Tab-separated table of C-alpha atoms and ligand atoms in Angstrom:
chain	number	residue	atom	x	y	z
A	24	MET	CA	-35.238	63.296	19.374
A	25	THR	CA	-36.703	62.610	22.785
A	26	ILE	CA	-36.919	59.683	25.175
A	27	THR	CA	-40.410	58.158	25.284
A	28	ARG	CA	-39.922	55.061	27.469
A	29	VAL	CA	-37.561	53.935	30.210
A	30	ASP	CA	-38.031	50.284	31.183
A	31	VAL	CA	-36.176	48.371	33.864
A	32	ILE	CA	-35.749	44.674	33.119
A	33	ILE	CA	-34.769	42.321	35.923
A	34	THR	CA	-33.902	38.788	34.906
A	35	CYS	CA	-32.080	35.759	36.284
A	36	PRO	CA	-30.715	33.581	33.462
A	37	GLY	CA	-28.345	31.705	35.782
A	38	ARG	CA	-27.777	34.862	37.840
A	39	ASN	CA	-29.480	38.230	38.379
A	40	PHE	CA	-29.073	41.138	35.974
A	41	VAL	CA	-30.694	44.581	35.960
A	42	THR	CA	-30.932	46.268	32.561
A	43	VAL	CA	-32.340	49.636	31.588
A	44	LYS	CA	-33.980	49.921	28.185
A	45	ILE	CA	-34.427	53.425	26.776
A	46	THR	CA	-36.683	53.983	23.754
A	47	THR	CA	-36.729	57.160	21.659
A	48	LYS	CA	-39.650	58.794	19.865
A	49	ASP	CA	-38.389	57.456	16.510
A	50	GLY	CA	-38.135	53.923	17.901
A	51	LEU	CA	-34.408	53.520	18.610
A	52	VAL	CA	-33.632	51.348	21.620
A	53	GLY	CA	-30.580	51.487	23.880
A	54	TYR	CA	-29.568	49.104	26.683
A	55	GLY	CA	-27.546	49.786	29.823
A	56	ASP	CA	-26.295	47.498	32.595
A	57	ALA	CA	-27.232	48.373	36.207
A	58	THR	CA	-26.327	45.100	37.925
A	59	LEU	CA	-24.977	45.445	41.482
A	60	ASN	CA	-24.239	41.977	42.813
A	61	GLY	CA	-26.460	41.148	45.803
A	62	ARG	CA	-28.097	44.626	45.831
A	63	GLU	CA	-29.910	44.396	42.493
A	64	LEU	CA	-33.336	45.689	43.534
A	65	ALA	CA	-31.955	48.856	45.127
A	66	VAL	CA	-30.584	49.973	41.751
A	67	ALA	CA	-33.761	48.858	39.962
A	68	SER	CA	-35.814	51.078	42.296
A	69	TYR	CA	-33.404	54.008	41.868
A	70	LEU	CA	-33.895	53.732	38.110
A	71	ARG	CA	-37.604	53.038	38.053
A	72	ASP	CA	-38.768	55.340	40.854
A	73	HIS	CA	-36.271	58.207	40.672
A	74	LEU	CA	-34.544	58.462	37.282
A	75	ALA	CA	-37.118	57.246	34.757
A	76	PRO	CA	-39.597	60.075	35.480
A	77	LEU	CA	-36.798	62.631	34.899
A	78	LEU	CA	-35.745	61.130	31.592
A	79	ARG	CA	-38.993	60.933	29.688
A	80	GLU	CA	-39.378	63.775	27.141
A	81	ARG	CA	-35.662	64.664	27.513
A	82	ASP	CA	-33.384	65.016	24.440
A	83	GLU	CA	-31.473	61.726	24.424
A	84	SER	CA	-28.562	63.117	22.401
A	85	ARG	CA	-27.301	65.269	25.314
A	86	ILE	CA	-25.358	62.541	27.093
A	87	GLU	CA	-22.922	64.671	29.109
A	88	ASP	CA	-25.697	67.029	30.200
A	89	ILE	CA	-27.902	64.127	31.318
A	90	TRP	CA	-24.935	62.590	33.202
A	91	GLN	CA	-24.261	65.880	35.015
A	92	TYR	CA	-27.979	66.389	35.691
A	93	LEU	CA	-28.296	62.955	37.301
A	94	TYR	CA	-24.958	63.167	39.170
A	95	ARG	CA	-24.478	66.820	40.122
A	96	GLY	CA	-28.097	67.817	39.870
A	97	SER	CA	-29.444	65.329	42.403
A	98	TYR	CA	-27.437	66.686	45.392
A	99	TRP	CA	-26.740	63.113	46.650
A	100	ARG	CA	-23.634	61.956	44.835
A	101	ARG	CA	-21.464	58.886	44.364
A	102	GLY	CA	-21.946	55.430	45.864
A	103	PRO	CA	-22.452	52.140	44.038
A	104	VAL	CA	-26.267	52.290	43.836
A	105	THR	CA	-26.387	55.829	42.412
A	106	MET	CA	-23.464	55.296	40.068
A	107	ALA	CA	-24.744	51.952	38.729
A	108	ALA	CA	-28.094	53.598	37.951
A	109	ILE	CA	-26.401	56.550	36.213
A	110	ALA	CA	-24.095	54.096	34.402
A	111	ALA	CA	-27.018	52.182	32.958
A	112	VAL	CA	-28.687	55.326	31.624
A	113	ASP	CA	-25.366	56.530	30.200
A	114	MET	CA	-24.620	53.223	28.438
A	115	ALA	CA	-28.097	53.142	26.930
A	116	LEU	CA	-27.693	56.701	25.601
A	117	TRP	CA	-24.320	55.866	24.019
A	118	ASP	CA	-25.888	52.728	22.533
A	119	ILE	CA	-28.599	54.888	20.947
A	120	LYS	CA	-26.146	57.538	19.719
A	121	ALA	CA	-23.966	54.923	18.024
A	122	LYS	CA	-26.986	53.173	16.504
A	123	ARG	CA	-28.174	56.511	15.128
A	124	ALA	CA	-24.693	57.072	13.660
A	125	GLN	CA	-24.766	53.470	12.364
A	126	MET	CA	-21.378	52.825	13.922
A	127	PRO	CA	-20.060	50.378	16.483
A	128	LEU	CA	-19.591	52.471	19.627
A	129	TYR	CA	-15.785	52.251	19.509
A	130	GLU	CA	-15.803	54.136	16.195
A	131	LEU	CA	-17.837	56.934	17.753
A	132	LEU	CA	-15.462	57.035	20.765
A	133	GLY	CA	-12.478	57.733	18.539
A	134	GLY	CA	-11.863	54.539	16.613
A	135	ALA	CA	-9.588	51.571	17.206
A	136	SER	CA	-6.242	52.173	18.912
A	137	ARG	CA	-5.409	48.455	18.770
A	138	LYS	CA	-6.312	45.291	16.876
A	139	GLY	CA	-8.107	43.766	19.843
A	140	VAL	CA	-8.480	43.729	23.610
A	141	ARG	CA	-6.042	41.531	25.531
A	142	ALA	CA	-7.974	39.646	28.190
A	143	TYR	CA	-7.127	37.794	31.374
A	144	VAL	CA	-9.212	34.943	32.684
A	145	HIS	CA	-9.771	33.430	36.145
A	146	ALA	CA	-7.925	30.177	36.844
A	147	SER	CA	-8.348	28.706	40.286
A	148	GLY	CA	-8.210	25.437	42.167
A	149	TRP	CA	-8.589	24.030	45.632
A	150	ASP	CA	-4.888	23.104	45.512
A	151	TYR	CA	-1.963	23.658	43.149
A	152	GLU	CA	-2.662	20.555	41.041
A	153	ALA	CA	-6.237	21.705	40.348
A	154	LEU	CA	-5.003	25.226	39.570
A	155	LYS	CA	-2.430	23.822	37.156
A	156	VAL	CA	-5.140	21.975	35.199
A	157	ALA	CA	-7.200	25.180	35.006
A	158	VAL	CA	-4.210	27.222	33.782
A	159	GLU	CA	-3.346	24.572	31.173
A	160	GLY	CA	-6.949	24.697	29.902
A	161	TYR	CA	-6.819	28.458	29.369
A	162	ARG	CA	-3.374	28.267	27.726
A	163	THR	CA	-4.803	25.739	25.252
A	164	GLN	CA	-7.581	28.221	24.438
A	165	GLY	CA	-4.924	30.840	23.615
A	166	PHE	CA	-5.098	33.108	26.670
A	167	THR	CA	-1.802	34.798	27.557
A	168	ALA	CA	-2.805	36.155	30.973
A	169	VAL	CA	-4.424	34.391	33.933
A	170	ARG	CA	-5.530	35.404	37.399
A	171	VAL	CA	-4.459	32.589	39.719
A	172	GLN	CA	-6.078	31.781	43.081
A	173	THR	CA	-5.964	28.681	45.281
A	174	GLY	CA	-7.384	27.464	48.550
A	175	VAL	CA	-5.247	27.846	51.681
A	176	PRO	CA	-4.381	24.756	53.759
A	177	GLY	CA	-6.434	24.758	56.940
A	178	LEU	CA	-9.099	27.129	55.602
A	179	GLY	CA	-12.449	26.215	54.050
A	180	GLN	CA	-14.267	27.808	51.146
A	181	ILE	CA	-12.716	31.101	49.964
A	182	TYR	CA	-14.516	33.438	47.551
A	183	GLY	CA	-12.731	33.521	44.201
A	184	ILE	CA	-11.772	29.844	44.131
A	185	ALA	CA	-13.703	27.234	42.196
A	186	PRO	CA	-14.391	24.531	43.050
A	187	ALA	CA	-14.335	25.492	46.694
A	188	LYS	CA	-13.141	22.070	47.846
A	189	ALA	CA	-11.654	19.046	46.152
A	190	GLY	CA	-14.508	17.150	44.483
A	191	GLU	CA	-17.105	19.894	44.972
A	192	LYS	CA	-18.939	21.651	42.159
A	193	TYR	CA	-19.559	25.014	43.894
A	194	ASN	CA	-18.520	28.038	41.864
A	195	TYR	CA	-17.921	31.441	43.496
A	196	GLU	CA	-19.990	33.321	40.906
A	197	PRO	CA	-22.908	33.435	41.042
A	198	ALA	CA	-22.403	33.295	44.797
A	199	LYS	CA	-24.842	30.884	46.437
A	200	PRO	CA	-26.553	32.296	49.517
A	201	ALA	CA	-26.890	30.345	52.763
A	202	VAL	CA	-30.264	29.945	54.525
A	203	ASN	CA	-30.929	31.474	57.959
A	204	SER	CA	-33.046	30.073	60.811
A	205	LEU	CA	-36.185	31.600	59.246
A	206	GLY	CA	-35.505	29.751	55.997
A	207	GLU	CA	-34.532	32.993	54.231
A	208	PRO	CA	-31.411	33.532	52.105
A	209	CYS	CA	-28.422	35.175	53.781
A	210	PRO	CA	-24.678	35.490	53.052
A	211	VAL	CA	-22.460	32.430	53.406
A	212	GLU	CA	-19.827	33.046	56.107
A	213	GLU	CA	-16.311	32.185	55.004
A	214	GLU	CA	-13.243	32.047	57.256
A	215	TRP	CA	-9.929	33.798	56.827
A	216	ASP	CA	-6.395	33.693	58.226
A	217	SER	CA	-3.904	36.112	56.637
A	218	ARG	CA	-0.877	34.391	58.179
A	219	ALA	CA	-1.803	31.000	56.715
A	220	TYR	CA	-2.390	32.680	53.341
A	221	LEU	CA	0.860	34.659	53.354
A	222	ASN	CA	2.906	31.608	54.320
A	223	PHE	CA	1.376	29.573	51.481
A	224	VAL	CA	0.994	31.827	48.434
A	225	PRO	CA	4.656	32.271	47.328
A	226	GLU	CA	4.994	28.499	46.844
A	227	ILE	CA	2.073	28.583	44.363
A	228	PHE	CA	3.845	31.169	42.221
A	229	ASP	CA	7.104	29.263	42.446
A	230	ASN	CA	5.296	26.202	41.051
A	231	LEU	CA	3.593	28.260	38.325
A	232	ARG	CA	6.841	29.748	37.026
A	233	ARG	CA	8.489	26.301	37.113
A	234	ASP	CA	5.623	24.692	35.149
A	235	PHE	CA	4.642	27.510	32.791
A	236	GLY	CA	7.847	29.493	32.228
A	237	SER	CA	8.317	33.236	32.208
A	238	SER	CA	6.084	34.535	29.403
A	239	LEU	CA	2.619	33.793	30.843
A	240	ALA	CA	1.209	36.891	32.576
A	241	LEU	CA	0.192	36.009	36.145
A	242	LEU	CA	-2.262	38.131	38.118
A	243	HIS	CA	-3.415	37.642	41.698
A	244	ASP	CA	-6.313	39.101	43.705
A	245	ALA	CA	-5.835	39.487	47.479
A	246	HIS	CA	-9.449	40.725	47.570
A	247	HIS	CA	-8.943	43.461	50.202
A	248	ARG	CA	-7.995	40.936	52.883
A	249	LEU	CA	-4.566	42.239	53.996
A	250	THR	CA	-3.219	45.068	56.152
A	251	PRO	CA	-0.775	47.482	54.481
A	252	ILE	CA	2.302	45.859	56.027
A	253	GLU	CA	1.056	42.369	55.106
A	254	ALA	CA	0.444	43.576	51.550
A	255	ALA	CA	3.960	45.038	51.470
A	256	ARG	CA	5.373	41.676	52.543
A	257	LEU	CA	3.362	39.797	49.916
A	258	GLY	CA	4.338	42.172	47.109
A	259	LYS	CA	7.995	41.864	48.103
A	260	GLU	CA	7.946	38.067	48.352
A	261	LEU	CA	6.230	37.757	44.963
A	262	GLU	CA	8.762	39.988	43.152
A	263	PRO	CA	10.821	37.032	41.864
A	264	TYR	CA	7.699	35.712	40.096
A	265	ASP	CA	7.125	38.854	38.012
A	266	LEU	CA	3.385	39.397	38.546
A	267	PHE	CA	1.387	41.416	36.019
A	268	TRP	CA	-0.395	42.815	39.072
A	269	LEU	CA	-1.334	42.248	42.685
A	270	GLU	CA	-4.970	43.304	43.000
A	271	ASP	CA	-6.861	44.825	45.931
A	272	ALA	CA	-4.119	44.086	48.437
A	273	THR	CA	-5.877	46.179	51.106
A	274	PRO	CA	-9.336	47.781	51.386
A	275	GLY	CA	-9.053	50.466	48.718
A	276	GLU	CA	-10.958	53.294	50.370
A	277	ASP	CA	-7.894	53.874	52.575
A	278	GLN	CA	-5.961	55.434	49.706
A	279	GLU	CA	-3.030	56.586	51.878
A	280	ALA	CA	-2.336	52.966	52.887
A	281	PHE	CA	-0.927	52.386	49.420
A	282	ARG	CA	1.997	54.722	50.218
A	283	LEU	CA	3.303	52.104	52.615
A	284	ILE	CA	2.780	49.193	50.209
A	285	ARG	CA	4.342	51.124	47.318
A	286	SER	CA	7.447	52.055	49.318
A	287	HIS	CA	8.203	48.371	49.934
A	288	THR	CA	7.609	46.611	46.631
A	289	THR	CA	7.999	46.841	42.859
A	290	THR	CA	5.154	44.361	42.244
A	291	PRO	CA	2.609	46.307	40.120
A	292	LEU	CA	-0.575	47.173	42.014
A	293	ALA	CA	-4.210	47.309	40.865
A	294	THR	CA	-7.287	48.418	42.758
A	295	GLY	CA	-10.727	49.959	42.435
A	296	GLU	CA	-13.408	47.406	41.547
A	297	VAL	CA	-15.574	48.780	44.372
A	298	PHE	CA	-14.886	52.434	43.446
A	299	ASN	CA	-17.354	54.508	41.499
A	300	THR	CA	-15.925	57.954	40.766
A	301	VAL	CA	-12.627	59.611	39.891
A	302	PHE	CA	-12.516	61.094	43.395
A	303	ASP	CA	-12.033	57.597	44.842
A	304	TYR	CA	-8.722	57.462	42.965
A	305	ARG	CA	-7.407	60.965	43.550
A	306	THR	CA	-4.490	60.116	45.875
A	307	LEU	CA	-3.848	56.710	44.332
A	308	ILE	CA	-3.396	58.133	40.847
A	309	SER	CA	-1.848	61.547	41.496
A	310	GLU	CA	0.813	60.004	43.772
A	311	ARG	CA	1.325	57.111	41.332
A	312	LEU	CA	0.558	54.584	44.077
A	313	ILE	CA	-1.129	52.130	41.692
A	314	ASP	CA	-0.508	50.917	38.160
A	315	TYR	CA	-4.011	49.842	37.063
A	316	VAL	CA	-7.532	51.094	37.770
A	317	ARG	CA	-10.102	48.334	38.227
A	318	SER	CA	-13.520	50.018	38.070
A	319	SER	CA	-16.194	48.512	35.875
A	320	VAL	CA	-18.127	50.657	33.431
A	321	THR	CA	-21.278	49.426	35.195
A	322	HIS	CA	-20.319	50.624	38.693
A	323	ALA	CA	-18.508	53.850	37.808
A	324	GLY	CA	-21.101	55.959	36.028
A	325	GLY	CA	-21.000	54.364	32.579
A	326	ILE	CA	-18.869	55.362	29.607
A	327	THR	CA	-18.993	59.027	30.644
A	328	GLY	CA	-17.989	58.288	34.238
A	329	ILE	CA	-15.168	55.859	33.561
A	330	LYS	CA	-13.742	58.069	30.805
A	331	LYS	CA	-13.198	60.739	33.465
A	332	ILE	CA	-11.249	58.194	35.569
A	333	LEU	CA	-9.207	56.914	32.618
A	334	SER	CA	-8.357	60.401	31.342
A	335	PHE	CA	-7.107	61.370	34.814
A	336	ALA	CA	-5.130	58.108	34.995
A	337	GLU	CA	-3.616	58.647	31.550
A	338	ILE	CA	-1.672	61.754	32.537
A	339	TYR	CA	-0.001	59.809	35.379
A	340	GLY	CA	0.812	56.766	33.246
A	341	VAL	CA	-1.734	54.606	35.088
A	342	LYS	CA	-3.461	52.038	32.872
A	343	SER	CA	-6.878	50.415	32.644
A	344	GLY	CA	-7.801	47.002	33.987
A	345	ILE	CA	-11.570	47.217	33.645
A	346	HIS	CA	-13.550	44.920	35.928
A	347	GLY	CA	-15.305	42.210	33.934
A	348	PRO	CA	-16.754	39.528	36.211
A	349	THR	CA	-19.950	37.622	35.378
A	350	ASP	CA	-21.903	39.949	37.674
A	351	VAL	CA	-21.353	42.657	35.049
A	352	SER	CA	-23.914	41.817	32.349
A	353	PRO	CA	-23.009	41.248	28.691
A	354	VAL	CA	-24.193	44.845	28.132
A	355	GLY	CA	-21.663	46.149	30.679
A	356	MET	CA	-18.990	43.894	29.191
A	357	ALA	CA	-19.658	45.218	25.680
A	358	ALA	CA	-19.375	48.803	26.971
A	359	ALA	CA	-15.964	47.928	28.458
A	360	LEU	CA	-14.754	46.399	25.195
A	361	HIS	CA	-15.709	49.425	23.094
A	362	LEU	CA	-13.768	51.678	25.491
A	363	ASP	CA	-10.816	49.287	25.659
A	364	MET	CA	-10.486	49.505	21.873
A	365	THR	CA	-10.139	53.283	21.850
A	366	ILE	CA	-8.307	54.550	24.942
A	367	HIS	CA	-4.551	55.050	24.801
A	368	ASN	CA	-3.838	53.862	28.359
A	369	PHE	CA	-5.395	50.416	27.914
A	370	GLY	CA	-3.777	47.791	30.152
A	371	ILE	CA	-5.781	44.562	30.136
A	372	GLN	CA	-9.451	43.500	30.333
A	373	GLU	CA	-10.839	41.031	32.879
A	374	PHE	CA	-12.924	38.339	31.178
A	375	MET	CA	-15.102	35.799	32.972
A	376	PRO	CA	-17.205	34.188	30.235
A	377	HIS	CA	-20.966	34.293	30.826
A	378	SER	CA	-22.929	31.048	30.836
A	379	GLU	CA	-24.821	29.797	27.778
A	380	GLU	CA	-28.019	30.503	29.694
A	381	THR	CA	-27.034	34.167	30.176
A	382	LEU	CA	-25.952	34.496	26.538
A	383	SER	CA	-29.262	33.112	25.291
A	384	VAL	CA	-31.012	36.106	26.884
A	385	PHE	CA	-28.292	38.684	26.079
A	386	ARG	CA	-27.203	38.140	22.492
A	387	THR	CA	-23.789	39.662	21.970
A	388	SER	CA	-21.669	40.484	18.940
A	389	TYR	CA	-18.340	40.461	20.761
A	390	THR	CA	-15.863	37.734	19.943
A	391	VAL	CA	-12.919	36.004	21.617
A	392	ALA	CA	-9.946	34.461	19.815
A	393	ASP	CA	-6.319	33.793	20.794
A	394	GLY	CA	-6.639	35.596	24.101
A	395	TYR	CA	-8.076	38.746	22.528
A	396	LEU	CA	-11.617	40.098	22.687
A	397	HIS	CA	-13.228	42.300	20.041
A	398	PRO	CA	-16.509	44.219	20.456
A	399	GLY	CA	-17.664	43.443	16.902
A	400	ASP	CA	-18.936	45.894	14.305
A	401	THR	CA	-22.684	45.884	14.955
A	402	PRO	CA	-23.921	49.497	15.369
A	403	GLY	CA	-24.171	50.569	19.022
A	404	LEU	CA	-22.983	48.353	21.875
A	405	GLY	CA	-23.884	45.256	19.870
A	406	VAL	CA	-26.025	43.531	22.515
A	407	ASP	CA	-29.691	42.553	22.103
A	408	LEU	CA	-31.970	41.449	24.900
A	409	ASP	CA	-34.560	38.720	24.348
A	410	GLU	CA	-37.302	40.136	26.559
A	411	GLU	CA	-39.537	37.069	26.426
A	412	LEU	CA	-36.735	34.789	27.579
A	413	ALA	CA	-35.732	37.387	30.177
A	414	ALA	CA	-39.264	37.431	31.592
A	415	ALA	CA	-39.200	33.632	31.887
A	416	SER	CA	-36.325	33.853	34.439
A	417	PRO	CA	-37.494	35.995	37.372
A	418	TYR	CA	-35.253	37.612	40.024
A	419	THR	CA	-33.894	35.238	42.663
A	420	PRO	CA	-32.633	36.682	45.986
A	421	ALA	CA	-28.833	36.511	46.084
A	422	TYR	CA	-26.021	37.500	48.454
A	423	LEU	CA	-22.283	37.673	48.145
A	424	PRO	CA	-20.555	35.847	51.019
A	425	THR	CA	-19.078	37.559	54.061
A	426	ASN	CA	-15.836	36.821	55.874
A	427	ARG	CA	-14.811	36.162	59.506
A	428	LEU	CA	-11.597	35.358	61.345
A	429	GLU	CA	-11.343	32.165	63.404
A	430	ASP	CA	-12.485	34.005	66.559
A	431	GLY	CA	-15.591	35.289	64.768
A	432	THR	CA	-14.454	38.849	64.028
A	433	VAL	CA	-15.828	40.185	60.733
A	434	HIS	CA	-12.917	40.640	58.331
A	435	ASP	CA	-12.376	42.575	55.100
A	436	TRP	CA	-12.821	40.693	51.853
B	525	EZ4	O1	-15.365	39.860	43.659
B	525	EZ4	O2	-17.326	40.869	40.874
B	525	EZ4	O3	-11.531	40.759	40.235
B	525	EZ4	N1	-12.654	40.346	40.320
B	525	EZ4	C1	-13.309	40.139	41.445
B	525	EZ4	C2	-14.772	39.750	41.331
B	525	EZ4	C3	-15.620	40.422	42.409
B	525	EZ4	C4	-17.086	40.283	42.105
B	525	EZ4	C5	-17.963	40.943	43.169
B	525	EZ4	O4	-19.272	41.036	42.765
B	525	EZ4	O5	-12.732	40.279	42.488
B	525	EZ4	O6	-14.906	38.374	41.342
B	526	CO	CO1	-11.050	41.600	42.158
């Protein structure tokens, strides 16, 4: 068959999402997620202005060839905008192929390797008491793994912690932009102090192990804010608390920095949510400097792209920890779940539940029970998009926050 239409749908049911919809000559429809938080329209233009004209009249069954044509064939390679656009096309083509085969995508990808997908959720609080309530809530729902983040005494709002301050309602996703002197949206500026953070964090984990015992899996995200030696210190000091992983300890593009962290600590390490190809992981994986790869399907070239990363990781015993925040759409989440079901080196899946508003536009067939997710058995990815509802929620300009030290210096985050 051939592709007859490529539509790009931008909608904001509670937050922005960019979706590609590919239609074939015989009327099959596939969806792909192209959402890049705070840079949504750049990917929409890449799809609409540059990829769509190349896809029409092409044989939609040739997924690998189309991936290589869009990646290798375009001369300009890699980067989050390019790879999110390619990812969306790739997901939509897999959706179509599985619908044509009348199988849920995980069957087409090799079938189930496990009964379900173990998920971790985000628990956070301004202080330990608020965090404890959040963790208790998730335990009651049956989750066995939680990412735990708190505020730091002396610092204000920190991305990744909700609510930002005692008594406030602010949530970190979707990130709320600030307003500049011209009345236009711009990134909120947060403040950071690594010393205050490092001196405070071990006490949080001490409290967690005291209150929740040893079986609960605890994860923590340093969100690229540390230097290698600071990360080494943190990993070492958290060893008694048996973390599932310490995530994004340092900015990940400096792959060699992980040699220093690794030589100092046995705390498992995860990184890669801002990476988009296997090349970004070459040193990290081949030198066994990390334990989990964090790319999302949406930002790493789709099913085809992330399979290349996970196959490379598999031979070094490195496992998956696919990124699953609410800025990945339900389509991108479904793609992750189908892969998670099949790959051998599955580790854990991040799960931030989407809002009711989002799920009224994106109707999913995936389920959650007892801390496990399952993609469901609807043919394809199992996600439908209500285009009328989508059109009723137009794009709203959005920015992730930025980060500065007390003296005003821009800092990693
Ligand atoms: O900051 O998806 O582990 N998860 C995270 C996320 C990311 C956002 C950025 O868009 O760190 O919350
Ligand atoms: Co993260």
